[in-house]
Amino acid sequence: MRQKPVLYIIIPCYNEEAVLPVTAPLFLQKLQEMIQLSLIQEESRILFVNDGSRDRTWEIISELSKKDPHYMGISQSRNRGHQNAVLAGLMEVKDICDITISIDCDGQDDLNAMNEMVQKYLEGNEIVYGVRSSRATDTFFKRFTAQSFYKILNWMGVEVVYNHADYRLISGRVLKEFQNFKEVNLYLRGMIPLVGFQSTTVSYERHERLAGESHYPLSKMFALAFDGITSLSIKPIRMIAGLGMTVSFISFLFIVWILIQYFSGHTVQGWASISAIVCLMGGIQLICAGVIGEYIGKIYLETKARPRYIISERTEPADVTESETEDRK
Ligand code: UDP
Ligand code: MG
């Protein structure tokens, strides 16, 4: 059995002033319960990552960090999206933690699964994926799109854990290896399995948001799905090649047919079908060029090797300010 670990709970927050005051005490309660159960060390912390919020989120995080030393916060200099915010949090603590658990701040993911996650770590796992036991609270549309997406990803050869979002335990050891994954296009749930090490899953119920609104409208969902595929799989390129060959073969048959028509003196009648082919070919070529362009765009971004996040602020630990005020007395 392993030693009790130091746990950092990583929570990305973007415009969450409505939900943060509700869920922050729940996270603290959970942390303290786990400390009392001797699952984790007293030095464990809750790290909020403010993802360039435009509302009072950062003020709330700063206030929390003054109230209890278990709360900490970092703030990104601008909104970079959920995946980058989680990465910023993970990289912030990689050298000081034994384990991290990333979770959304809206209370949708059942906090009670954390005990089991830590237990699985103590049993020797380096990564523990939270897997939703059912999708009953989702709309039919979200359920359908999400499940088809997992199927497509798997078919594309991207290894993803079915029904796992970004609620997971990652050990410091894995994070130290993960920092060498330098890509800019992030799709964490597809990248973490690439690091390897012993892993397992824990199932949990996903509830409705406790307050506030989702920041994942349809457009962002599609963007993440598209990123997931093009960042991790080159199968679309192979499919283009396959499509190209099929189309060429069909075109060859058409040419034979056109020649037959020509020699039998029916060329004028063939005009409609030829124009149709021209249009079809134009369309296919455009699609192909678009997909190839997507990859070239990604290569372009990767060669720049830009920093993936920039931290602009950090909260002070609460115990220091307290002792300072006592000194003054
Ligand atoms: N989030 C973020 N940056 C963004 C969008 C969302 O850090 O640009 C955070 C958000 O605060 C929440 C988590 O990512 O903690 C998941 O977002 P949300 O609950 O809106 O998505 P949903 O659960 O509806 O998919
Ligand atoms: Mg949510």
Short mmCIF file of C-alpha atoms and ligand atoms in Angstrom, two decimals:
data_model
loop_
_atom_site.label_atom_id
_atom_site.label_comp_id
_atom_site.label_asym_id
_atom_site.label_seq_id
_atom_site.Cartn_x
_atom_site.Cartn_y
_atom_site.Cartn_z
CA MET A 1 0.00 0.00 0.00
CA ARG A 2 1.19 3.50 -0.82
CA GLN A 3 1.71 6.45 1.54
CA LYS A 4 -1.15 8.94 2.07
CA PRO A 5 -0.81 11.36 -0.86
CA VAL A 6 -0.94 15.15 -1.06
CA LEU A 7 -3.98 15.84 -3.25
CA TYR A 8 -4.64 18.93 -5.34
CA ILE A 9 -8.18 19.30 -6.67
CA ILE A 10 -7.95 21.30 -9.92
CA ILE A 11 -11.09 23.28 -10.78
CA PRO A 12 -11.36 25.39 -13.97
CA CYS A 13 -13.73 28.35 -13.61
CA TYR A 14 -15.01 30.63 -16.33
CA ASN A 15 -17.67 33.21 -15.45
CA GLU A 16 -18.86 31.10 -12.53
CA GLU A 17 -19.88 33.75 -9.99
CA ALA A 18 -23.29 32.11 -9.68
CA VAL A 19 -22.13 28.61 -8.86
CA LEU A 20 -18.78 29.08 -7.12
CA PRO A 21 -20.15 30.25 -3.74
CA VAL A 22 -22.41 27.17 -3.76
CA THR A 23 -19.87 24.54 -4.75
CA ALA A 24 -16.63 25.84 -3.14
CA PRO A 25 -17.77 24.82 0.40
CA LEU A 26 -18.75 21.40 -0.97
CA PHE A 27 -15.23 20.87 -2.33
CA LEU A 28 -13.73 21.93 1.01
CA GLN A 29 -16.08 19.65 2.91
CA LYS A 30 -15.03 16.75 0.69
CA LEU A 31 -11.32 17.55 1.13
CA GLN A 32 -11.69 17.69 4.90
CA GLU A 33 -13.65 14.47 4.95
CA MET A 34 -10.87 12.72 3.03
CA ILE A 35 -8.24 14.19 5.37
CA GLN A 36 -10.21 12.89 8.35
CA LEU A 37 -10.56 9.48 6.76
CA SER A 38 -6.76 9.46 6.46
CA LEU A 39 -6.98 9.05 2.70
CA ILE A 40 -4.94 12.17 1.96
CA GLN A 41 -2.45 14.49 3.70
CA GLU A 42 -3.49 17.62 5.58
CA GLU A 43 -1.41 19.71 3.09
CA SER A 44 -3.87 18.85 0.31
CA ARG A 45 -5.39 21.83 -1.49
CA ILE A 46 -8.20 23.00 -3.75
CA LEU A 47 -6.79 24.97 -6.71
CA PHE A 48 -9.20 27.14 -8.69
CA VAL A 49 -8.01 28.15 -12.15
CA ASN A 50 -9.74 31.32 -13.27
CA ASP A 51 -9.92 31.12 -17.04
CA GLY A 52 -10.04 34.84 -17.83
CA SER A 53 -13.54 35.37 -16.40
CA ARG A 54 -15.26 38.66 -17.03
CA ASP A 55 -17.45 38.51 -13.92
CA ARG A 56 -16.59 38.37 -10.19
CA THR A 57 -15.11 34.84 -10.31
CA TRP A 58 -11.55 35.91 -9.48
CA GLU A 59 -12.72 38.15 -6.60
CA ILE A 60 -14.65 35.19 -5.17
CA ILE A 61 -11.60 32.92 -5.49
CA SER A 62 -9.37 35.52 -3.78
CA GLU A 63 -11.87 35.90 -0.95
CA LEU A 64 -12.07 32.13 -0.50
CA SER A 65 -8.29 31.83 -0.34
CA LYS A 66 -8.23 34.38 2.48
CA LYS A 67 -10.85 32.47 4.43
CA ASP A 68 -9.30 29.00 4.39
CA PRO A 69 -5.72 27.90 3.68
CA HIS A 70 -6.99 24.90 1.73
CA TYR A 71 -8.29 27.16 -1.04
CA MET A 72 -5.83 28.45 -3.62
CA GLY A 73 -6.27 30.20 -6.93
CA ILE A 74 -4.42 31.05 -10.10
CA SER A 75 -5.71 33.23 -12.87
CA GLN A 76 -5.02 32.98 -16.56
CA SER A 77 -4.33 36.29 -18.27
CA ARG A 78 -7.24 35.67 -20.67
CA ASN A 79 -9.86 33.09 -21.56
CA ARG A 80 -8.18 30.11 -23.21
CA GLY A 81 -10.87 27.48 -22.84
CA HIS A 82 -11.55 24.62 -20.47
CA GLN A 83 -8.75 22.30 -21.64
CA ASN A 84 -6.01 24.93 -21.28
CA ALA A 85 -7.33 25.95 -17.87
CA VAL A 86 -7.15 22.36 -16.62
CA LEU A 87 -3.63 22.02 -18.06
CA ALA A 88 -2.54 25.26 -16.38
CA GLY A 89 -3.73 23.90 -13.03
CA LEU A 90 -2.07 20.52 -13.50
CA MET A 91 1.26 22.04 -14.52
CA GLU A 92 1.12 24.49 -11.62
CA VAL A 93 1.12 21.68 -9.05
CA LYS A 94 3.01 18.88 -10.82
CA ASP A 95 6.09 19.18 -8.60
CA ILE A 96 4.33 19.70 -5.28
CA CYS A 97 1.52 17.16 -5.46
CA ASP A 98 1.38 13.39 -5.23
CA ILE A 99 -1.95 13.30 -7.01
CA THR A 100 -4.43 15.67 -8.71
CA ILE A 101 -8.12 15.35 -9.39
CA SER A 102 -9.57 17.61 -12.08
CA ILE A 103 -13.27 18.40 -11.84
CA ASP A 104 -15.69 21.06 -13.16
CA CYS A 105 -16.72 23.74 -10.71
CA ASP A 106 -20.48 23.45 -11.34
CA GLY A 107 -21.19 20.47 -9.06
CA GLN A 108 -22.34 18.26 -11.95
CA ASP A 109 -19.83 15.54 -11.19
CA ASP A 110 -20.44 13.57 -8.00
CA LEU A 111 -17.75 14.54 -5.48
CA ASN A 112 -18.17 11.27 -3.61
CA ALA A 113 -16.36 9.43 -6.42
CA MET A 114 -13.13 11.08 -5.18
CA ASN A 115 -12.79 8.70 -2.22
CA GLU A 116 -12.82 5.75 -4.56
CA MET A 117 -10.41 7.45 -6.95
CA VAL A 118 -7.88 8.01 -4.16
CA GLN A 119 -8.44 4.43 -2.98
CA LYS A 120 -7.61 3.19 -6.48
CA TYR A 121 -4.44 5.30 -6.45
CA LEU A 122 -3.44 3.78 -3.11
CA GLU A 123 -3.91 0.37 -4.72
CA GLY A 124 -1.28 1.26 -7.32
CA ASN A 125 -3.02 3.08 -10.19
CA GLU A 126 -1.46 6.23 -11.64
CA ILE A 127 -4.55 7.43 -13.54
CA VAL A 128 -8.17 6.93 -12.49
CA TYR A 129 -10.83 7.95 -15.04
CA GLY A 130 -14.25 9.06 -13.81
CA VAL A 131 -16.86 7.42 -16.02
CA ARG A 132 -20.51 8.46 -16.06
CA SER A 133 -22.77 5.62 -15.05
CA SER A 134 -25.72 6.98 -17.05
CA ARG A 135 -26.62 9.92 -19.21
CA ALA A 136 -30.16 10.21 -17.89
CA THR A 137 -29.87 13.93 -17.04
CA ASP A 138 -28.69 14.83 -20.57
CA THR A 139 -31.03 15.88 -23.32
CA PHE A 140 -31.54 13.26 -26.02
CA PHE A 141 -29.56 15.42 -28.42
CA LYS A 142 -26.49 15.73 -26.15
CA ARG A 143 -26.59 12.02 -25.36
CA PHE A 144 -26.84 11.06 -29.01
CA THR A 145 -24.10 13.42 -30.22
CA ALA A 146 -21.75 12.47 -27.37
CA GLN A 147 -22.13 8.74 -27.91
CA SER A 148 -21.75 8.90 -31.67
CA PHE A 149 -18.64 10.99 -31.09
CA TYR A 150 -17.01 8.33 -28.89
CA LYS A 151 -17.75 5.73 -31.53
CA ILE A 152 -16.26 7.86 -34.31
CA LEU A 153 -13.15 8.61 -32.22
CA ASN A 154 -12.57 4.95 -31.48
CA TRP A 155 -13.05 4.08 -35.11
CA MET A 156 -10.45 6.74 -35.99
CA GLY A 157 -7.98 4.94 -33.75
CA VAL A 158 -8.02 7.51 -30.94
CA GLU A 159 -7.98 5.78 -27.58
CA VAL A 160 -10.63 7.40 -25.37
CA VAL A 161 -12.37 6.05 -22.29
CA TYR A 162 -16.09 5.71 -23.02
CA ASN A 163 -18.27 8.28 -21.21
CA HIS A 164 -15.28 9.86 -19.51
CA ALA A 165 -15.08 13.65 -19.50
CA ASP A 166 -12.40 15.56 -17.61
CA TYR A 167 -13.11 14.23 -14.11
CA ARG A 168 -10.03 12.17 -13.35
CA LEU A 169 -7.21 11.48 -10.94
CA ILE A 170 -3.68 11.87 -12.31
CA SER A 171 -0.55 11.21 -10.25
CA GLY A 172 2.37 13.64 -10.11
CA ARG A 173 4.51 11.01 -11.78
CA VAL A 174 2.25 10.95 -14.84
CA LEU A 175 2.15 14.77 -14.91
CA LYS A 176 5.96 14.96 -15.00
CA GLU A 177 5.89 12.82 -18.11
CA PHE A 178 2.90 14.65 -19.52
CA GLN A 179 4.70 17.98 -19.46
CA ASN A 180 6.76 16.72 -22.40
CA PHE A 181 3.65 16.61 -24.55
CA LYS A 182 4.21 20.04 -26.02
CA GLU A 183 1.28 20.31 -28.39
CA VAL A 184 -0.85 23.42 -28.49
CA ASN A 185 -4.10 21.76 -29.60
CA LEU A 186 -5.27 20.14 -26.41
CA TYR A 187 -7.66 17.26 -26.07
CA LEU A 188 -6.75 16.00 -22.64
CA ARG A 189 -8.99 12.94 -22.54
CA GLY A 190 -7.32 11.65 -25.70
CA MET A 191 -3.78 12.65 -24.65
CA ILE A 192 -3.62 11.35 -21.07
CA PRO A 193 -4.05 7.69 -22.15
CA LEU A 194 -1.00 8.18 -24.41
CA VAL A 195 1.20 8.67 -21.33
CA GLY A 196 0.48 5.10 -20.27
CA PHE A 197 1.02 3.73 -16.72
CA GLN A 198 -1.47 1.63 -14.80
CA SER A 199 -4.98 3.07 -14.96
CA THR A 200 -8.53 2.18 -14.03
CA THR A 201 -12.02 3.69 -13.96
CA VAL A 202 -14.53 4.71 -11.31
CA SER A 203 -18.18 5.25 -12.20
CA TYR A 204 -20.23 8.17 -10.89
CA GLU A 205 -23.58 9.88 -11.39
CA ARG A 206 -23.63 13.18 -13.24
CA HIS A 207 -26.23 15.68 -12.06
CA GLU A 208 -27.64 18.96 -13.33
CA ARG A 209 -25.58 22.11 -12.89
CA LEU A 210 -26.16 23.53 -9.39
CA ALA A 211 -26.38 27.13 -10.68
CA GLY A 212 -25.35 29.31 -13.61
CA GLU A 213 -25.28 28.23 -17.24
CA SER A 214 -23.24 25.87 -19.39
CA HIS A 215 -20.37 27.41 -21.37
CA TYR A 216 -20.43 24.59 -23.86
CA PRO A 217 -22.89 25.62 -26.54
CA LEU A 218 -23.22 23.47 -29.63
CA SER A 219 -20.52 25.41 -31.48
CA LYS A 220 -17.90 24.79 -28.76
CA MET A 221 -18.94 21.12 -28.54
CA PHE A 222 -18.32 20.67 -32.25
CA ALA A 223 -15.05 22.58 -32.05
CA LEU A 224 -13.84 20.26 -29.26
CA ALA A 225 -14.97 17.19 -31.19
CA PHE A 226 -13.21 18.37 -34.35
CA ASP A 227 -10.07 19.19 -32.35
CA GLY A 228 -10.19 15.77 -30.75
CA ILE A 229 -10.18 14.05 -34.11
CA THR A 230 -7.67 16.20 -35.97
CA SER A 231 -5.26 16.53 -33.03
CA LEU A 232 -4.97 12.84 -32.40
CA SER A 233 -5.73 10.97 -35.60
CA ILE A 234 -4.42 11.06 -39.15
CA LYS A 235 -7.15 8.72 -40.34
CA PRO A 236 -9.01 11.55 -42.16
CA ILE A 237 -5.95 11.93 -44.42
CA ARG A 238 -6.02 8.20 -45.19
CA MET A 239 -9.75 8.47 -45.87
CA ILE A 240 -9.05 11.24 -48.38
CA ALA A 241 -6.58 9.01 -50.13
CA GLY A 242 -9.18 6.20 -50.21
CA LEU A 243 -11.87 8.57 -51.45
CA GLY A 244 -9.52 9.89 -54.12
CA MET A 245 -8.88 6.37 -55.40
CA THR A 246 -12.57 5.48 -55.44
CA VAL A 247 -13.47 8.67 -57.28
CA SER A 248 -10.67 8.11 -59.79
CA PHE A 249 -11.88 4.59 -60.45
CA ILE A 250 -15.46 5.78 -61.01
CA SER A 251 -14.16 8.56 -63.27
CA PHE A 252 -12.26 5.97 -65.30
CA LEU A 253 -15.50 4.00 -65.83
CA PHE A 254 -17.19 7.26 -66.85
CA ILE A 255 -14.48 8.00 -69.40
CA VAL A 256 -15.00 4.59 -70.95
CA TRP A 257 -18.73 5.29 -71.08
CA ILE A 258 -18.16 8.78 -72.52
CA LEU A 259 -15.93 7.30 -75.25
CA ILE A 260 -18.61 4.76 -76.12
CA GLN A 261 -21.16 7.59 -76.32
CA TYR A 262 -18.77 9.61 -78.48
CA PHE A 263 -18.23 6.83 -80.99
CA SER A 264 -21.94 6.15 -81.23
CA GLY A 265 -22.55 9.89 -81.94
CA HIS A 266 -24.52 10.83 -78.78
CA THR A 267 -22.11 13.39 -77.35
CA VAL A 268 -24.52 16.29 -77.02
CA GLN A 269 -26.83 14.32 -74.78
CA GLY A 270 -23.92 13.63 -72.44
CA TRP A 271 -23.51 17.27 -71.52
CA ALA A 272 -25.68 17.03 -68.38
CA SER A 273 -23.83 14.12 -66.86
CA ILE A 274 -20.43 15.66 -67.60
CA SER A 275 -21.38 18.93 -65.92
CA ALA A 276 -22.62 16.90 -62.98
CA ILE A 277 -19.28 15.15 -62.71
CA VAL A 278 -17.42 18.44 -62.90
CA CYS A 279 -19.50 19.81 -60.03
CA LEU A 280 -19.09 16.67 -57.98
CA MET A 281 -15.34 16.63 -58.49
CA GLY A 282 -15.08 20.29 -57.59
CA GLY A 283 -16.98 19.63 -54.38
CA ILE A 284 -14.92 16.66 -53.36
CA GLN A 285 -11.68 18.46 -54.07
CA LEU A 286 -12.77 21.37 -51.93
CA ILE A 287 -13.63 19.13 -49.00
CA CYS A 288 -10.29 17.36 -49.30
CA ALA A 289 -8.37 20.60 -49.54
CA GLY A 290 -10.22 21.81 -46.45
CA VAL A 291 -9.33 18.80 -44.35
CA ILE A 292 -5.70 18.86 -45.48
CA GLY A 293 -5.66 22.56 -44.73
CA GLU A 294 -6.77 21.79 -41.18
CA TYR A 295 -3.72 19.63 -40.62
CA ILE A 296 -1.40 22.16 -42.20
CA GLY A 297 -2.92 24.77 -39.90
CA LYS A 298 -2.14 22.57 -36.93
CA ILE A 299 1.45 22.00 -38.07
CA TYR A 300 1.79 25.74 -38.41
CA LEU A 301 0.58 26.30 -34.86
CA GLU A 302 2.74 23.55 -33.39
CA THR A 303 5.92 24.88 -35.01
CA LYS A 304 5.37 28.17 -33.22
CA ALA A 305 5.61 26.34 -29.86
CA ARG A 306 3.76 29.10 -28.07
CA PRO A 307 3.25 28.87 -24.32
CA ARG A 308 -0.06 27.17 -23.69
CA TYR A 309 -1.02 29.33 -20.73
CA ILE A 310 0.29 32.34 -18.88
CA ILE A 311 -0.44 32.80 -15.19
CA SER A 312 -0.93 36.40 -14.23
CA GLU A 313 -1.77 36.16 -10.52
CA ARG A 314 -1.55 33.84 -7.56
CA THR A 315 -3.36 33.96 -4.23
CA GLU A 316 -1.43 34.27 -0.97
CA PRO A 317 -1.81 31.35 1.45
CA ALA A 318 -4.25 32.26 4.23
CA ASP A 319 -2.17 31.13 7.24
CA VAL A 320 0.64 33.59 6.38
CA THR A 321 -1.70 36.60 6.39
CA GLU A 322 -3.26 35.40 9.64
CA SER A 323 0.06 35.09 11.47
CA GLU A 324 1.09 38.49 10.11
CA THR A 325 -1.99 40.10 11.59
CA GLU A 326 -1.32 38.35 14.90
CA ASP A 327 2.26 39.66 14.85
CA ARG A 328 0.94 43.17 14.47
CA LYS A 329 -1.30 42.72 17.49
N1 UDP B 1 -14.72 26.40 -18.44
C1 UDP B 1 -13.49 27.05 -18.55
N2 UDP B 1 -13.26 27.82 -19.65
C2 UDP B 1 -14.17 27.95 -20.67
C3 UDP B 1 -15.40 27.25 -20.56
C4 UDP B 1 -15.65 26.49 -19.44
O1 UDP B 1 -12.65 26.96 -17.66
O2 UDP B 1 -13.89 28.66 -21.65
C5 UDP B 1 -14.99 25.57 -17.23
C6 UDP B 1 -16.29 25.87 -16.51
O3 UDP B 1 -16.14 26.92 -15.58
C7 UDP B 1 -16.62 24.55 -15.85
C8 UDP B 1 -16.05 23.53 -16.85
O4 UDP B 1 -15.11 24.23 -17.64
O5 UDP B 1 -15.96 24.38 -14.61
C9 UDP B 1 -17.13 22.88 -17.70
O6 UDP B 1 -17.92 23.87 -18.33
P1 UDP B 1 -19.50 23.79 -18.39
O7 UDP B 1 -20.06 23.31 -17.10
O8 UDP B 1 -19.97 25.13 -18.85
O9 UDP B 1 -19.73 22.72 -19.54
P2 UDP B 1 -20.76 21.47 -19.57
O10 UDP B 1 -20.66 20.79 -18.23
O11 UDP B 1 -22.09 22.06 -19.81
O12 UDP B 1 -20.28 20.62 -20.69
MG MG B 2 -20.95 21.60 -16.52
#
